[in-house]
Short mmCIF file of C-alpha atoms and ligand atoms in Angstrom, two decimals:
data_model
loop_
_atom_site.label_atom_id
_atom_site.label_comp_id
_atom_site.label_asym_id
_atom_site.label_seq_id
_atom_site.Cartn_x
_atom_site.Cartn_y
_atom_site.Cartn_z
CA MET A 1 -12.62 3.84 -1.62
CA LEU A 2 -10.68 6.33 -3.69
CA ARG A 3 -12.08 6.62 -7.20
CA PHE A 4 -10.16 8.22 -10.06
CA PHE A 5 -11.99 10.82 -12.15
CA PRO A 6 -9.98 11.22 -15.40
CA GLN A 7 -11.82 14.43 -16.43
CA LYS A 8 -10.77 16.10 -13.20
CA ASN A 9 -7.47 14.23 -12.99
CA LYS A 10 -8.06 13.61 -9.32
CA TYR A 11 -9.02 10.97 -6.84
CA VAL A 12 -12.19 11.46 -4.81
CA GLN A 13 -12.97 9.69 -1.58
CA GLU A 14 -16.18 7.70 -1.77
CA GLU A 15 -16.73 6.01 1.55
CA ALA A 16 -20.40 5.23 1.33
CA GLU A 17 -20.37 3.77 -2.13
CA PHE A 18 -22.05 0.59 -0.95
CA LEU A 19 -24.90 0.23 1.45
CA PHE A 20 -24.19 -1.77 4.55
CA ASP A 21 -26.39 -4.84 4.82
CA GLU A 22 -26.62 -5.98 8.41
CA LYS A 23 -27.98 -9.32 7.20
CA GLY A 24 -25.12 -9.69 4.71
CA PRO A 25 -21.81 -11.38 5.51
CA ILE A 26 -19.95 -9.78 8.40
CA PRO A 27 -16.19 -10.42 8.33
CA LYS A 28 -15.37 -12.85 11.10
CA HIS A 29 -11.98 -11.28 11.74
CA ILE A 30 -11.30 -7.59 11.14
CA ALA A 31 -7.80 -6.18 11.62
CA VAL A 32 -7.18 -2.45 11.86
CA ILE A 33 -4.08 -0.33 11.38
CA MET A 34 -5.08 2.63 13.54
CA ASP A 35 -3.16 5.45 11.90
CA GLY A 36 -3.40 9.24 12.06
CA ASN A 37 -3.51 10.01 15.79
CA GLY A 38 -0.53 12.36 15.52
CA ARG A 39 -1.99 14.26 12.54
CA TRP A 40 -5.36 14.53 14.27
CA ALA A 41 -3.64 16.25 17.19
CA GLN A 42 -1.39 18.41 15.02
CA ASN A 43 -4.41 19.62 13.04
CA ARG A 44 -5.74 20.96 16.35
CA ARG A 45 -2.38 22.32 17.50
CA LEU A 46 -2.36 19.76 20.27
CA PRO A 47 0.56 17.53 21.34
CA ARG A 48 0.68 14.17 19.54
CA ILE A 49 -0.25 12.32 22.71
CA ALA A 50 -3.64 14.06 22.69
CA GLY A 51 -4.27 12.19 19.45
CA HIS A 52 -3.42 8.85 21.05
CA LYS A 53 -5.76 9.65 23.96
CA GLU A 54 -8.57 10.42 21.53
CA GLY A 55 -7.62 7.27 19.57
CA MET A 56 -8.24 5.28 22.72
CA GLU A 57 -11.82 6.61 22.80
CA THR A 58 -12.24 5.45 19.20
CA VAL A 59 -11.02 2.00 20.24
CA LYS A 60 -13.84 1.84 22.79
CA ARG A 61 -16.52 2.93 20.29
CA ILE A 62 -15.33 0.60 17.53
CA THR A 63 -14.94 -2.36 19.88
CA LYS A 64 -18.54 -2.01 21.04
CA HIS A 65 -19.86 -1.59 17.54
CA ALA A 66 -17.88 -4.48 16.06
CA SER A 67 -19.08 -6.70 18.88
CA LYS A 68 -22.69 -5.61 18.27
CA LEU A 69 -22.37 -6.43 14.55
CA GLY A 70 -21.21 -9.96 15.32
CA VAL A 71 -17.52 -9.69 14.45
CA LYS A 72 -15.68 -12.60 16.08
CA VAL A 73 -12.17 -11.14 16.26
CA LEU A 74 -11.08 -7.51 16.17
CA THR A 75 -7.29 -7.16 15.95
CA LEU A 76 -5.94 -3.66 16.56
CA TYR A 77 -2.36 -2.66 15.76
CA ALA A 78 -1.56 -0.59 18.85
CA PHE A 79 2.26 -0.60 18.92
CA SER A 80 4.72 -2.05 16.45
CA THR A 81 8.21 -3.37 17.08
CA GLU A 82 9.34 -0.30 15.09
CA ASN A 83 7.43 2.22 17.25
CA TRP A 84 10.24 2.18 19.87
CA LYS A 85 12.02 4.61 17.53
CA ARG A 86 9.57 7.39 18.54
CA PRO A 87 10.51 10.03 21.14
CA THR A 88 10.72 8.61 24.67
CA ASP A 89 7.84 10.73 25.95
CA GLU A 90 5.52 9.42 23.25
CA VAL A 91 6.62 5.81 23.81
CA ASN A 92 6.06 6.21 27.56
CA PHE A 93 2.59 7.60 26.90
CA LEU A 94 1.74 4.74 24.55
CA MET A 95 2.93 2.23 27.17
CA GLN A 96 0.65 3.86 29.75
CA LEU A 97 -2.40 3.72 27.44
CA PRO A 98 -3.24 0.05 28.03
CA VAL A 99 -3.11 0.72 31.79
CA ASP A 100 -5.62 3.60 31.52
CA PHE A 101 -7.70 1.82 28.91
CA PHE A 102 -8.15 -1.44 30.78
CA ASP A 103 -8.59 0.34 34.10
CA VAL A 104 -11.70 2.08 32.84
CA PHE A 105 -12.93 -0.22 30.10
CA VAL A 106 -12.66 -3.78 31.47
CA PRO A 107 -16.05 -3.63 33.27
CA GLU A 108 -17.70 -2.59 29.99
CA LEU A 109 -15.84 -5.32 28.13
CA ILE A 110 -17.16 -7.84 30.62
CA GLU A 111 -20.67 -6.45 30.16
CA GLU A 112 -20.23 -6.83 26.38
CA ASN A 113 -18.87 -10.40 26.82
CA VAL A 114 -15.65 -9.35 25.02
CA LYS A 115 -12.48 -11.33 25.64
CA VAL A 116 -9.15 -9.47 25.61
CA GLN A 117 -6.05 -10.95 24.04
CA VAL A 118 -2.68 -9.39 23.33
CA MET A 119 -0.16 -10.63 20.80
CA GLY A 120 3.38 -9.37 20.47
CA TYR A 121 6.68 -9.50 22.30
CA LYS A 122 5.00 -8.89 25.65
CA LYS A 123 8.05 -9.63 27.81
CA LEU A 124 9.77 -6.56 26.34
CA LEU A 125 6.99 -4.23 27.52
CA PRO A 126 7.46 -2.23 30.73
CA GLU A 127 6.29 -4.00 33.90
CA HIS A 128 3.20 -1.81 34.38
CA THR A 129 2.05 -2.40 30.79
CA GLN A 130 2.61 -6.15 31.16
CA LYS A 131 0.57 -6.17 34.36
CA ALA A 132 -2.33 -4.23 32.80
CA VAL A 133 -2.38 -6.64 29.87
CA LYS A 134 -2.16 -9.73 32.08
CA ASP A 135 -4.95 -8.51 34.35
CA ALA A 136 -7.26 -7.64 31.43
CA ILE A 137 -6.70 -11.06 29.84
CA GLU A 138 -7.36 -12.77 33.19
CA GLN A 139 -10.47 -10.70 34.00
CA THR A 140 -12.08 -11.38 30.61
CA LYS A 141 -10.91 -14.95 30.06
CA ASP A 142 -14.34 -16.51 30.58
CA ASN A 143 -16.07 -14.18 28.13
CA THR A 144 -17.37 -16.00 25.09
CA GLY A 145 -18.10 -13.12 22.70
CA MET A 146 -15.81 -11.14 20.42
CA VAL A 147 -12.05 -11.41 20.91
CA LEU A 148 -10.44 -7.97 21.18
CA ASN A 149 -6.88 -8.71 20.18
CA PHE A 150 -4.29 -5.97 20.61
CA ALA A 151 -1.07 -6.23 18.62
CA LEU A 152 1.35 -4.68 21.09
CA ASN A 153 5.07 -4.65 20.40
CA TYR A 154 4.16 -6.71 17.36
CA GLY A 155 6.00 -6.99 14.05
CA SER A 156 5.19 -9.52 11.40
CA ARG A 157 8.71 -10.17 10.14
CA ALA A 158 9.94 -10.73 13.69
CA GLU A 159 6.96 -13.05 14.25
CA ILE A 160 7.93 -15.09 11.17
CA VAL A 161 11.58 -15.26 12.31
CA THR A 162 10.46 -16.53 15.73
CA ALA A 163 8.22 -19.12 14.07
CA VAL A 164 11.09 -20.34 11.85
CA GLN A 165 13.40 -20.56 14.88
CA GLU A 166 10.84 -22.64 16.77
CA ILE A 167 10.30 -24.95 13.82
CA ALA A 168 14.08 -25.35 13.37
CA LYS A 169 14.36 -26.31 17.04
CA GLU A 170 11.64 -28.93 16.63
CA ILE A 171 13.56 -30.40 13.69
CA GLU A 172 16.82 -30.38 15.66
CA THR A 173 15.18 -32.24 18.50
CA ASN A 174 13.50 -34.71 16.14
CA GLN A 175 9.97 -33.63 17.01
CA LEU A 176 9.42 -32.73 13.36
CA GLN A 177 10.84 -33.74 9.97
CA SER A 178 11.56 -30.92 7.50
CA THR A 179 9.48 -32.75 4.87
CA GLU A 180 6.47 -32.52 7.20
CA ILE A 181 6.43 -28.72 7.18
CA THR A 182 3.23 -27.37 5.66
CA GLU A 183 1.48 -24.01 5.59
CA GLU A 184 -0.39 -25.18 8.67
CA THR A 185 2.93 -25.78 10.49
CA ILE A 186 3.87 -22.14 9.89
CA ALA A 187 0.41 -20.83 10.89
CA ASP A 188 0.56 -22.94 14.06
CA HIS A 189 3.74 -21.11 15.10
CA LEU A 190 2.50 -17.58 14.47
CA MET A 191 1.11 -15.33 17.20
CA THR A 192 -2.43 -15.77 15.91
CA ASN A 193 -2.24 -19.46 16.83
CA PHE A 194 -4.42 -18.91 19.92
CA LEU A 195 -7.36 -18.42 17.54
CA SER A 196 -9.20 -21.33 15.98
CA LYS A 197 -7.99 -22.11 12.46
CA ASP A 198 -10.99 -20.50 10.76
CA LEU A 199 -10.43 -17.22 12.60
CA ARG A 200 -6.67 -16.73 12.32
CA ASP A 201 -6.62 -14.83 9.05
CA PRO A 202 -8.44 -11.47 8.92
CA GLU A 203 -11.05 -11.30 6.21
CA LEU A 204 -10.90 -7.52 6.20
CA VAL A 205 -8.00 -5.16 6.94
CA ILE A 206 -8.76 -1.48 7.49
CA ARG A 207 -6.15 1.27 7.51
CA THR A 208 -7.07 4.81 8.43
CA SER A 209 -5.41 8.15 7.60
CA GLY A 210 -5.06 7.76 3.85
CA GLU A 211 -1.81 5.76 3.98
CA GLU A 212 -1.99 2.68 1.80
CA ARG A 213 0.58 0.24 3.13
CA ILE A 214 0.71 -2.73 5.45
CA SER A 215 3.58 -1.65 7.75
CA ASN A 216 4.74 -5.10 8.85
CA PHE A 217 1.27 -6.18 10.01
CA LEU A 218 0.14 -9.82 9.77
CA LEU A 219 2.03 -10.43 6.52
CA TRP A 220 1.32 -14.16 6.43
CA GLN A 221 -2.25 -13.93 7.71
CA ILE A 222 -3.48 -11.31 5.20
CA ALA A 223 -2.60 -13.29 2.08
CA TYR A 224 -6.26 -13.24 0.99
CA SER A 225 -7.67 -10.41 3.10
CA GLU A 226 -9.75 -7.66 1.58
CA LEU A 227 -8.16 -4.25 2.14
CA PHE A 228 -10.04 -1.05 2.91
CA PHE A 229 -8.29 2.31 3.09
CA THR A 230 -9.98 5.45 4.35
CA GLN A 231 -8.83 9.06 4.56
CA ALA A 232 -10.33 9.37 8.05
CA LEU A 233 -7.78 9.75 10.82
CA TRP A 234 -8.17 7.10 13.54
CA PRO A 235 -9.70 9.46 16.15
CA ASP A 236 -12.33 10.39 13.51
CA PHE A 237 -13.11 6.79 12.57
CA THR A 238 -16.77 6.16 13.43
CA PRO A 239 -19.09 3.16 13.70
CA ASN A 240 -20.62 4.40 10.41
CA LEU A 241 -17.23 4.18 8.74
CA LEU A 242 -16.80 0.66 10.10
CA GLU A 243 -20.09 -0.19 8.42
CA ALA A 244 -18.87 1.48 5.20
CA ALA A 245 -15.77 -0.75 5.30
CA ILE A 246 -17.94 -3.82 5.84
CA ALA A 247 -20.29 -2.69 3.05
CA SER A 248 -17.29 -2.53 0.74
CA PHE A 249 -16.26 -6.03 1.91
CA GLN A 250 -19.78 -7.30 1.24
CA ASN A 251 -19.45 -6.19 -2.36
CA ARG A 252 -16.07 -7.80 -3.05
CA ASP A 253 -15.79 -10.83 -5.24
CA ARG A 254 -13.55 -13.15 -3.18
CA ARG A 255 -12.03 -15.85 -5.35
CA PHE A 256 -8.98 -17.00 -3.35
CA GLY A 257 -7.06 -17.55 -6.58
CA GLY A 258 -9.87 -19.58 -8.14
CA LEU A 259 -12.54 -18.55 -10.61
CA LYS A 260 -15.89 -16.94 -9.96
CA GLU A 261 -18.62 -19.52 -9.46
CA THR A 262 -21.06 -19.55 -12.38
CA THR A 263 -24.65 -20.68 -12.03
C1 LIG B 301 -0.53 5.58 14.75
O1 LIG B 301 -0.78 6.95 14.61
C2 LIG B 301 -1.00 5.13 16.04
C3 LIG B 301 -0.24 4.52 16.98
C4 LIG B 301 1.18 4.20 16.82
C5 LIG B 301 -0.81 4.17 18.29
C6 LIG B 301 -2.17 3.60 18.21
C7 LIG B 301 -2.73 3.53 19.55
C8 LIG B 301 -4.00 3.85 19.85
C9 LIG B 301 -5.02 4.25 18.86
C10 LIG B 301 -4.50 3.70 21.22
C11 LIG B 301 -4.54 2.26 21.53
C12 LIG B 301 -5.21 1.97 22.72
C13 LIG B 301 -4.85 0.99 23.55
C14 LIG B 301 -5.75 0.62 24.59
C15 LIG B 301 -3.56 0.26 23.46
P1 LIG B 301 0.44 7.92 14.38
O2 LIG B 301 0.91 8.39 15.70
O3 LIG B 301 1.47 7.22 13.56
O4 LIG B 301 -0.24 9.06 13.59
P2 LIG B 301 0.45 9.99 12.49
O5 LIG B 301 0.79 9.08 11.34
O6 LIG B 301 -0.61 10.96 12.16
O7 LIG B 301 1.65 10.60 13.13
#
């Protein structure tokens, strides 16, 4: 958390303000905007792709730790529908990452009982990326532990447009009346619909690298999520920082628009 000190007229990062309580509530669904790979590399005078490679190692560490803590769903924003605007070399590297990642990491994911899922416009991914994703989903489909959900070629506005188009089609074909549309109808048509209803919306969203914006990520699903921003760049994000984010979550007063319960 960034705290403002008026005497110094500056903000100071205070990550470990709260103590993590492993017996306290653990967010069932954590979503992460993994930002700062490029800066991590630039700080070391390395090419940007070195940052993405290191970021992949962080994904492994955080996946294992989240699973150990009892998180049910970990959604990671790996590539947005807007990321195609990056230089071709970087895009190609990012499209190769899932291949390398799943190649090496699937056996460990199976050992950890983690189930892989991928949400996004998968058909627009290169063939080799699609195959890596399909194989990882298939190889881990019987796992019953944490769901590791990659948002790959994902954009929330596009997702909402697709949902509206599908709903409109159902109305056109008389499968649905417009008066029957509820919030649940919309949620049922979003890409998180493979999750059970109680798991679809992240309880905690983490963004690394000091940027404090949502960048077209799960706009519908985060209506009541707690947000945690850290200065750490994604390759520097550690299991301890994950616990700091959860500690912060554990100290939030979640009211969902209502009033605090009084005893
Ligand atoms: C944002 O950092 C990060 C990305 C666009 C890619 C994230 C991907 C990974 C961490 C690896 C994912 C692993 C798998 C298995 C898919 P940035 O490049 O925008 O950083 P910057 O803001 O410092 O430039």
